[in-house]
GROMACS .gro file of C-alpha atoms in nm:
model
  398
    1MET     CA    1   1.299   2.409  -0.271
    2LYS     CA    2   1.213   2.264   0.068
    3ALA     CA    3   1.414   2.006   0.260
    4CYS     CA    4   1.362   1.836   0.593
    5TRP     CA    5   1.510   1.539   0.776
    6LEU     CA    6   1.323   1.230   0.887
    7PHE     CA    7   1.514   0.979   1.098
    8ALA     CA    8   1.395   0.619   1.096
    9ALA     CA    9   1.429   0.443   1.432
   10LEU     CA   10   1.692   0.175   1.477
   11PHE     CA   11   1.528  -0.163   1.525
   12THR     CA   12   1.699  -0.486   1.628
   13GLY     CA   13   1.423  -0.748   1.656
   14SER     CA   14   1.233  -0.926   1.383
   15PHE     CA   15   1.224  -0.644   1.131
   16ASN     CA   16   1.126  -0.647   0.767
   17LEU     CA   17   1.144  -0.355   0.528
   18LEU     CA   18   0.981  -0.456   0.203
   19ALA     CA   19   0.864  -0.253  -0.092
   20ASP     CA   20   0.500  -0.337  -0.017
   21GLU     CA   21   0.350  -0.060  -0.222
   22ASP     CA   22   0.395  -0.044  -0.598
   23ARG     CA   23   0.225   0.296  -0.605
   24ILE     CA   24   0.215   0.607  -0.388
   25ASN     CA   25  -0.107   0.798  -0.331
   26VAL     CA   26  -0.048   1.173  -0.351
   27TYR     CA   27  -0.343   1.365  -0.204
   28ASP     CA   28  -0.488   1.705  -0.292
   29VAL     CA   29  -0.189   1.851  -0.472
   30GLU     CA   30  -0.225   2.225  -0.522
   31ALA     CA   31  -0.155   2.337  -0.876
   32VAL     CA   32   0.164   2.535  -0.930
   33ASN     CA   33   0.089   2.820  -1.170
   34ASN     CA   34   0.443   2.949  -1.209
   35GLY     CA   35   0.732   2.708  -1.250
   36THR     CA   36   0.765   2.408  -1.020
   37GLU     CA   37   0.782   2.339  -0.647
   38THR     CA   38   1.033   2.085  -0.515
   39VAL     CA   39   1.037   1.908  -0.179
   40VAL     CA   40   1.326   1.688  -0.061
   41ILE     CA   41   1.289   1.456   0.240
   42PRO     CA   42   1.615   1.276   0.333
   43ILE     CA   43   1.579   0.951   0.529
   44ILE     CA   44   1.834   0.769   0.746
   45GLY     CA   45   1.769   0.439   0.920
   46ALA     CA   46   1.885   0.089   0.995
   47MET     CA   47   1.714  -0.247   0.986
   48GLU     CA   48   1.800  -0.613   1.015
   49SER     CA   49   1.762  -0.689   0.643
   50THR     CA   50   1.976  -0.401   0.515
   51GLY     CA   51   2.198  -0.259   0.787
   52LEU     CA   52   2.244   0.118   0.773
   53LEU     CA   53   2.022   0.270   0.503
   54ALA     CA   54   2.015   0.624   0.363
   55GLY     CA   55   1.811   0.786   0.090
   56SER     CA   56   1.556   1.054   0.013
   57VAL     CA   57   1.210   1.122  -0.123
   58VAL     CA   58   1.180   1.400  -0.383
   59THR     CA   59   0.853   1.548  -0.509
   60VAL     CA   60   0.826   1.807  -0.785
   61THR     CA   61   0.488   1.965  -0.856
   62GLY     CA   62   0.408   2.150  -1.176
   63VAL     CA   63   0.606   1.931  -1.416
   64GLY     CA   64   0.443   1.961  -1.758
   65GLN     CA   65   0.110   2.072  -1.613
   66PRO     CA   66   0.030   2.279  -1.302
   67GLN     CA   67  -0.136   1.987  -1.119
   68ALA     CA   68   0.103   1.711  -1.233
   69GLN     CA   69   0.358   1.577  -0.988
   70VAL     CA   70   0.676   1.370  -1.005
   71VAL     CA   71   0.761   1.157  -0.701
   72GLY     CA   72   1.095   0.981  -0.666
   73PHE     CA   73   1.247   0.773  -0.390
   74GLY     CA   74   1.589   0.616  -0.365
   75ALA     CA   75   1.780   0.449  -0.083
   76TYR     CA   76   2.097   0.239  -0.052
   77SER     CA   77   2.238   0.037   0.237
   78VAL     CA   78   2.571  -0.089   0.364
   79ASN     CA   79   2.493  -0.447   0.251
   80ASN     CA   80   2.416  -0.330  -0.105
   81SER     CA   81   2.037  -0.342  -0.067
   82TYR     CA   82   1.853  -0.065  -0.247
   83ILE     CA   83   1.509   0.076  -0.326
   84SER     CA   84   1.431   0.293  -0.629
   85TYR     CA   85   1.094   0.439  -0.725
   86LEU     CA   86   0.983   0.699  -0.978
   87GLY     CA   87   0.630   0.807  -1.063
   88TYR     CA   88   0.457   1.078  -1.265
   89PHE     CA   89   0.103   1.142  -1.146
   90ASN     CA   90  -0.213   1.328  -1.242
   91LEU     CA   91  -0.126   1.413  -1.600
   92GLY     CA   92  -0.443   1.545  -1.762
   93LEU     CA   93  -0.511   1.402  -2.108
   94THR     CA   94  -0.864   1.541  -2.151
   95GLU     CA   95  -1.128   1.687  -1.921
   96ARG     CA   96  -1.209   1.338  -1.789
   97TRP     CA   97  -0.900   1.129  -1.868
   98THR     CA   98  -0.586   1.137  -1.654
   99MET     CA   99  -0.273   0.924  -1.657
  100ASP     CA  100  -0.017   0.798  -1.405
  101ILE     CA  101   0.303   0.608  -1.475
  102SER     CA  102   0.535   0.457  -1.215
  103GLY     CA  103   0.814   0.207  -1.171
  104LEU     CA  104   0.968   0.040  -0.868
  105GLN     CA  105   1.277  -0.177  -0.838
  106ALA     CA  106   1.413  -0.294  -0.505
  107GLU     CA  107   1.660  -0.556  -0.389
  108PHE     CA  108   1.713  -0.673  -0.032
  109MET     CA  109   2.025  -0.879   0.025
  110ASP     CA  110   1.934  -1.035   0.360
  111THR     CA  111   1.565  -1.120   0.376
  112GLN     CA  112   1.358  -1.434   0.435
  113MET     CA  113   1.231  -1.676   0.172
  114PHE     CA  114   0.888  -1.784   0.284
  115ILE     CA  115   0.635  -1.854   0.010
  116GLY     CA  116   0.295  -1.990   0.099
  117GLU     CA  117   0.169  -2.212   0.377
  118ARG     CA  118   0.296  -2.553   0.269
  119PRO     CA  119   0.484  -2.699   0.569
  120ASP     CA  120   0.613  -3.001   0.377
  121ASP     CA  121   0.766  -2.785   0.106
  122PRO     CA  122   1.129  -2.691   0.185
  123ILE     CA  123   1.075  -2.353   0.022
  124ASP     CA  124   0.861  -2.264   0.323
  125VAL     CA  125   1.155  -2.287   0.561
  126PRO     CA  126   1.270  -1.929   0.627
  127ASN     CA  127   1.618  -1.884   0.486
  128ASP     CA  128   1.842  -1.588   0.429
  129ALA     CA  129   1.799  -1.486   0.067
  130SER     CA  130   1.822  -1.191  -0.165
  131TYR     CA  131   1.489  -1.061  -0.287
  132LEU     CA  132   1.443  -0.862  -0.609
  133GLN     CA  133   1.114  -0.688  -0.685
  134ARG     CA  134   1.009  -0.503  -1.001
  135ASP     CA  135   0.676  -0.327  -1.061
  136TRP     CA  136   0.589  -0.117  -1.368
  137LEU     CA  137   0.245   0.044  -1.397
  138LEU     CA  138   0.071   0.265  -1.652
  139THR     CA  139  -0.270   0.384  -1.533
  140PHE     CA  140  -0.539   0.550  -1.743
  141ARG     CA  141  -0.823   0.688  -1.534
  142TYR     CA  142  -1.163   0.801  -1.666
  143LEU     CA  143  -1.403   1.002  -1.449
  144LEU     CA  144  -1.749   0.849  -1.495
  145SER     CA  145  -1.939   1.067  -1.250
  146GLU     CA  146  -1.900   1.295  -0.952
  147SER     CA  147  -2.153   1.440  -0.712
  148HIS     CA  148  -2.129   1.670  -0.413
  149GLN     CA  149  -2.217   1.501  -0.085
  150GLN     CA  150  -2.394   1.662   0.207
  151ALA     CA  151  -2.164   1.869   0.424
  152TYR     CA  152  -2.013   1.688   0.719
  153LYS     CA  153  -2.177   1.790   1.046
  154ALA     CA  154  -1.872   1.970   1.190
  155PRO     CA  155  -1.520   2.074   1.090
  156LEU     CA  156  -1.248   1.826   1.184
  157LEU     CA  157  -1.060   2.042   1.433
  158GLY     CA  158  -0.741   2.146   1.264
  159LEU     CA  159  -0.777   1.910   0.967
  160PRO     CA  160  -0.816   2.050   0.617
  161THR     CA  161  -1.155   1.891   0.544
  162ARG     CA  162  -1.382   2.081   0.310
  163HIS     CA  163  -1.737   2.156   0.417
  164GLU     CA  164  -1.845   1.971   0.105
  165TYR     CA  165  -1.679   1.671  -0.048
  166THR     CA  166  -1.718   1.489  -0.375
  167ALA     CA  167  -1.814   1.129  -0.443
  168ARG     CA  168  -1.639   1.007  -0.755
  169THR     CA  169  -1.682   0.699  -0.969
  170VAL     CA  170  -1.378   0.622  -1.181
  171PHE     CA  171  -1.293   0.354  -1.437
  172GLU     CA  172  -0.926   0.256  -1.460
  173VAL     CA  173  -0.733   0.064  -1.723
  174GLU     CA  174  -0.387  -0.033  -1.603
  175PRO     CA  175  -0.128  -0.229  -1.802
  176PHE     CA  176   0.122  -0.381  -1.558
  177TYR     CA  177   0.437  -0.588  -1.523
  178ARG     CA  178   0.547  -0.742  -1.192
  179SER     CA  179   0.826  -0.982  -1.105
  180ARG     CA  180   0.971  -1.133  -0.788
  181ASP     CA  181   1.301  -1.322  -0.756
  182PHE     CA  182   1.435  -1.503  -0.450
  183ARG     CA  183   1.794  -1.626  -0.455
  184SER     CA  184   1.934  -1.838  -0.174
  185ASP     CA  185   2.231  -2.064  -0.103
  186TYR     CA  186   2.004  -2.307   0.082
  187VAL     CA  187   1.723  -2.385  -0.164
  188SER     CA  188   1.661  -2.350  -0.536
  189ASN     CA  189   1.606  -2.000  -0.668
  190VAL     CA  190   1.242  -1.897  -0.705
  191GLU     CA  191   1.129  -1.660  -0.979
  192GLY     CA  192   0.787  -1.539  -1.082
  193LYS     CA  193   0.640  -1.276  -1.309
  194THR     CA  194   0.305  -1.154  -1.434
  195ALA     CA  195   0.210  -0.903  -1.703
  196GLY     CA  196  -0.127  -0.798  -1.834
  197VAL     CA  197  -0.404  -0.546  -1.780
  198GLN     CA  198  -0.627  -0.479  -1.484
  199PHE     CA  199  -0.964  -0.306  -1.507
  200THR     CA  200  -1.104  -0.132  -1.199
  201LEU     CA  201  -1.437   0.033  -1.119
  202ASP     CA  202  -1.375   0.255  -0.816
  203HIS     CA  203  -1.630   0.452  -0.613
  204ASP     CA  204  -1.481   0.692  -0.357
  205ALA     CA  205  -1.707   0.882  -0.118
  206ARG     CA  206  -1.464   0.958   0.166
  207ASN     CA  207  -1.492   1.295   0.337
  208TYR     CA  208  -1.114   1.338   0.377
  209THR     CA  209  -0.909   1.092   0.176
  210PRO     CA  210  -0.584   1.083   0.381
  211SER     CA  211  -0.776   1.010   0.705
  212PRO     CA  212  -1.153   0.971   0.654
  213ASN     CA  213  -1.402   0.951   0.940
  214ALA     CA  214  -1.718   0.946   0.727
  215GLY     CA  215  -1.822   0.793   0.398
  216HIS     CA  216  -1.714   0.480   0.216
  217HIS     CA  217  -1.484   0.350  -0.055
  218SER     CA  218  -1.535   0.044  -0.275
  219TYR     CA  219  -1.389  -0.111  -0.586
  220ALA     CA  220  -1.430  -0.413  -0.812
  221ARG     CA  221  -1.135  -0.530  -1.022
  222LEU     CA  222  -1.059  -0.776  -1.301
  223ILE     CA  223  -0.694  -0.873  -1.358
  224ARG     CA  224  -0.602  -1.053  -1.679
  225ASP     CA  225  -0.268  -1.203  -1.782
  226TRP     CA  226  -0.279  -1.377  -2.121
  227GLY     CA  227   0.039  -1.569  -2.038
  228ASN     CA  228   0.326  -1.696  -2.251
  229ALA     CA  229   0.591  -1.967  -2.232
  230GLU     CA  230   0.715  -1.823  -1.900
  231ARG     CA  231   0.384  -1.724  -1.738
  232ALA     CA  232   0.049  -1.884  -1.670
  233SER     CA  233  -0.261  -1.742  -1.834
  234TYR     CA  234  -0.514  -1.645  -1.567
  235THR     CA  235  -0.802  -1.418  -1.469
  236ARG     CA  236  -0.843  -1.292  -1.114
  237LEU     CA  237  -1.143  -1.108  -0.969
  238GLU     CA  238  -1.138  -0.907  -0.647
  239ALA     CA  239  -1.355  -0.657  -0.463
  240GLN     CA  240  -1.326  -0.454  -0.145
  241GLN     CA  241  -1.563  -0.241   0.062
  242VAL     CA  242  -1.455   0.004   0.334
  243ASN     CA  243  -1.678   0.209   0.564
  244TYR     CA  244  -1.562   0.490   0.794
  245PHE     CA  245  -1.727   0.600   1.119
  246ASP     CA  246  -1.676   0.908   1.338
  247LEU     CA  247  -1.608   0.826   1.704
  248GLY     CA  248  -1.620   1.187   1.820
  249ASN     CA  249  -1.348   1.401   1.973
  250THR     CA  250  -1.211   1.471   2.318
  251SER     CA  251  -1.000   1.751   2.459
  252TRP     CA  252  -0.687   1.558   2.360
  253THR     CA  253  -0.791   1.436   2.015
  254ARG     CA  254  -0.856   1.609   1.685
  255GLN     CA  255  -1.010   1.304   1.522
  256GLN     CA  256  -1.114   0.954   1.621
  257SER     CA  257  -1.246   0.710   1.364
  258LEU     CA  258  -1.321   0.343   1.303
  259SER     CA  259  -1.252   0.189   0.963
  260LEU     CA  260  -1.410  -0.146   0.871
  261THR     CA  261  -1.329  -0.341   0.555
  262ALA     CA  262  -1.418  -0.666   0.379
  263TYR     CA  263  -1.230  -0.815   0.082
  264ILE     CA  264  -1.271  -1.116  -0.147
  265SER     CA  265  -1.057  -1.253  -0.431
  266ASP     CA  266  -1.092  -1.549  -0.666
  267ILE     CA  267  -0.921  -1.696  -0.974
  268PRO     CA  268  -1.198  -1.865  -1.179
  269THR     CA  269  -0.946  -1.997  -1.435
  270TRP     CA  270  -0.766  -2.195  -1.162
  271ASP     CA  271  -0.723  -2.570  -1.208
  272LYS     CA  272  -0.569  -2.727  -0.898
  273ASN     CA  273  -0.466  -3.031  -1.104
  274ASP     CA  274  -0.280  -2.818  -1.359
  275PRO     CA  275   0.002  -2.601  -1.219
  276ASN     CA  276   0.027  -2.428  -1.557
  277SER     CA  277  -0.311  -2.264  -1.488
  278GLN     CA  278  -0.183  -2.113  -1.164
  279PRO     CA  279  -0.009  -1.773  -1.165
  280ALA     CA  280   0.306  -1.697  -0.969
  281TRP     CA  281   0.252  -1.705  -0.592
  282PHE     CA  282   0.241  -1.326  -0.551
  283ALA     CA  283  -0.022  -1.288  -0.830
  284GLN     CA  284  -0.261  -1.536  -0.669
  285SER     CA  285  -0.523  -1.448  -0.409
  286VAL     CA  286  -0.281  -1.353  -0.134
  287LEU     CA  287  -0.284  -1.246   0.229
  288GLY     CA  288   0.014  -1.120   0.425
  289GLY     CA  289   0.197  -0.793   0.379
  290GLY     CA  290   0.153  -0.426   0.445
  291ASP     CA  291  -0.222  -0.404   0.376
  292ARG     CA  292  -0.380  -0.741   0.463
  293MET     CA  293  -0.269  -0.964   0.753
  294ARG     CA  294   0.014  -0.739   0.864
  295GLY     CA  295   0.144  -0.992   1.117
  296TYR     CA  296   0.264  -1.214   0.831
  297ALA     CA  297   0.533  -1.181   0.565
  298ASP     CA  298   0.441  -1.065   0.217
  299ASP     CA  299   0.219  -1.314   0.029
  300TYR     CA  300   0.253  -1.564   0.315
  301PHE     CA  301  -0.087  -1.713   0.227
  302ASN     CA  302  -0.152  -1.768  -0.144
  303ASP     CA  303  -0.406  -1.982  -0.326
  304ARG     CA  304  -0.707  -1.961  -0.556
  305SER     CA  305  -0.948  -1.772  -0.326
  306ALA     CA  306  -0.921  -1.541  -0.027
  307VAL     CA  307  -1.141  -1.351   0.216
  308PHE     CA  308  -1.024  -1.083   0.456
  309TYR     CA  309  -1.182  -0.864   0.724
  310ALA     CA  310  -1.026  -0.586   0.931
  311ALA     CA  311  -1.106  -0.313   1.178
  312GLU     CA  312  -0.875  -0.019   1.248
  313TYR     CA  313  -0.907   0.253   1.510
  314ARG     CA  314  -0.733   0.576   1.411
  315MET     CA  315  -0.668   0.874   1.635
  316ILE     CA  316  -0.511   1.210   1.554
  317PRO     CA  317  -0.408   1.365   1.888
  318SER     CA  318  -0.428   1.732   1.968
  319TRP     CA  319  -0.055   1.721   2.045
  320GLN     CA  320   0.114   1.797   1.713
  321PRO     CA  321   0.461   1.930   1.806
  322GLN     CA  322   0.589   1.926   1.448
  323THR     CA  323   0.370   2.227   1.361
  324SER     CA  324   0.588   2.452   1.579
  325ALA     CA  325   0.920   2.266   1.575
  326PRO     CA  326   1.218   2.445   1.420
  327PHE     CA  327   1.276   2.370   1.052
  328ILE     CA  328   0.990   2.117   1.030
  329ARG     CA  329   0.722   2.383   1.081
  330ASN     CA  330   0.809   2.529   0.742
  331TYR     CA  331   0.681   2.218   0.568
  332ASN     CA  332   0.340   2.079   0.494
  333PHE     CA  333   0.324   1.836   0.788
  334PRO     CA  334  -0.020   1.901   0.944
  335TRP     CA  335  -0.068   1.585   1.153
  336TRP     CA  336   0.048   1.250   1.279
  337GLN     CA  337  -0.181   0.965   1.376
  338PHE     CA  338  -0.189   0.659   1.600
  339ALA     CA  339  -0.368   0.338   1.494
  340VAL     CA  340  -0.466  -0.001   1.638
  341PHE     CA  341  -0.586  -0.281   1.413
  342ALA     CA  342  -0.725  -0.636   1.415
  343GLU     CA  343  -0.754  -0.860   1.108
  344MET     CA  344  -0.861  -1.208   1.005
  345GLY     CA  345  -0.852  -1.392   0.674
  346LYS     CA  346  -0.821  -1.724   0.495
  347VAL     CA  347  -0.716  -1.865   0.157
  348GLU     CA  348  -0.843  -2.185  -0.007
  349ASP     CA  349  -0.790  -2.383  -0.327
  350GLN     CA  350  -1.156  -2.338  -0.423
  351LEU     CA  351  -1.422  -2.070  -0.393
  352ASP     CA  352  -1.604  -2.220  -0.097
  353ILE     CA  353  -1.747  -1.946   0.124
  354ALA     CA  354  -1.808  -2.183   0.415
  355LYS     CA  355  -1.453  -2.322   0.413
  356LEU     CA  356  -1.306  -1.974   0.375
  357HIS     CA  357  -1.468  -1.879   0.706
  358GLN     CA  358  -1.348  -2.184   0.902
  359ASN     CA  359  -1.033  -2.170   1.116
  360MET     CA  360  -0.945  -1.824   0.993
  361ASN     CA  361  -0.601  -1.677   1.059
  362TRP     CA  362  -0.566  -1.361   1.265
  363SER     CA  363  -0.334  -1.065   1.292
  364ALA     CA  364  -0.330  -0.757   1.515
  365GLY     CA  365  -0.106  -0.466   1.595
  366PHE     CA  366  -0.056  -0.092   1.614
  367GLY     CA  367   0.119   0.179   1.420
  368ALA     CA  368   0.166   0.544   1.336
  369ARG     CA  369   0.110   0.753   1.026
  370ILE     CA  370   0.242   1.094   0.929
  371PHE     CA  371   0.089   1.313   0.661
  372ILE     CA  372   0.377   1.507   0.507
  373GLU     CA  373   0.381   1.694   0.177
  374ASN     CA  374   0.053   1.527   0.068
  375ILE     CA  375   0.184   1.172   0.124
  376VAL     CA  376   0.084   0.937   0.408
  377ALA     CA  377   0.390   0.755   0.546
  378ARG     CA  378   0.303   0.458   0.766
  379ALA     CA  379   0.482   0.240   1.021
  380ASP     CA  380   0.302  -0.070   1.154
  381LEU     CA  381   0.399  -0.343   1.399
  382GLY     CA  382   0.188  -0.651   1.328
  383PHE     CA  383   0.157  -0.967   1.538
  384SER     CA  384   0.031  -1.315   1.457
  385LYS     CA  385   0.061  -1.663   1.605
  386ASP     CA  386   0.367  -1.720   1.385
  387ASP     CA  387   0.557  -1.392   1.374
  388SER     CA  388   0.582  -1.023   1.451
  389ILE     CA  389   0.680  -0.784   1.174
  390PHE     CA  390   0.756  -0.412   1.164
  391ARG     CA  391   0.702  -0.236   0.831
  392PHE     CA  392   0.758   0.113   0.702
  393THR     CA  393   0.552   0.186   0.391
  394VAL     CA  394   0.318   0.444   0.238
  395ASN     CA  395  -0.060   0.496   0.213
  396GLN     CA  396  -0.333   0.396   0.456
  397PRO     CA  397  -0.396   0.018   0.444
  398PHE     CA  398  -0.759   0.083   0.346
   0.00000   0.00000   0.00000
């Protein structure tokens, strides 16, 4: 069993820690042929919404099958906030079918209630509130095709990129349940939930998934909730395209890359005159959060349709002190990365491409990522005309 300590910095400004990700991407796990391998990563930190927080991430590889992995995360704070996450990934069902299952529940006792951009609605006035989030996912993944791409022109100095990489096309079927609850002494409680199935066609041709500098990644997705007495029935469509470009290296960098993305979302079943046709705010076409418009709170913009564009510069420096530091050098922690990003996006109550590109909102910022034990941990500080938000989360934004 391995164990190492990560200390989160102590922040005092406008700081939000939210459970942005309902899944964790675990990259290139090596199969364990004999028994299991366990890694424990304790975490200590403090933030405005929770006070002092302590917890740990635990990964166990080789559970049930050599390539399968269990990932768990738990943390608790002095003001009774908590985060709990458990996932079982990469379980092989057949030669082409795999399965993931995961669940997240988190409650933050001192956060902000800010839902949507409706200035006349009192719910849009930031207030101290408790925030409860639940996400349950069951993912079935079918490999449609894979092909070997041409070797990249040069090794990525010190990065474990293969000389050949594989482009994969995958079809996913994912039953889901998500709920969000805000409770405040100042305004009425707000609750929302959605449950259904989402279908995704995903094409991944990145040369190095944790930090690509060549290739592309795209997906198209249909989300369907059939509704009931407590939920609206709706269908949402979304698609995203990302391209990655090599910017070359210098004597002080191992990798420099530019990532460009475009995203669109629409709810064709939406009827603006019938609130019962509209899903909960967080299930609409949303912007704001850890992946899109990072200078805004989660789901700050929500409506029928959305467009989003972003550019992110990523740089892995040659200076990687953790590879020789005591204790830490014994763990799989090959690199850390610096990033700068700029974003713009818009939501509307109709699918009008012209209107979606008028008076767009912007966000910009910078951050750092660490690749430890096959997981990308990410910290971003995002700015906008309305706010500045620091987030700690997982996975690259795109």
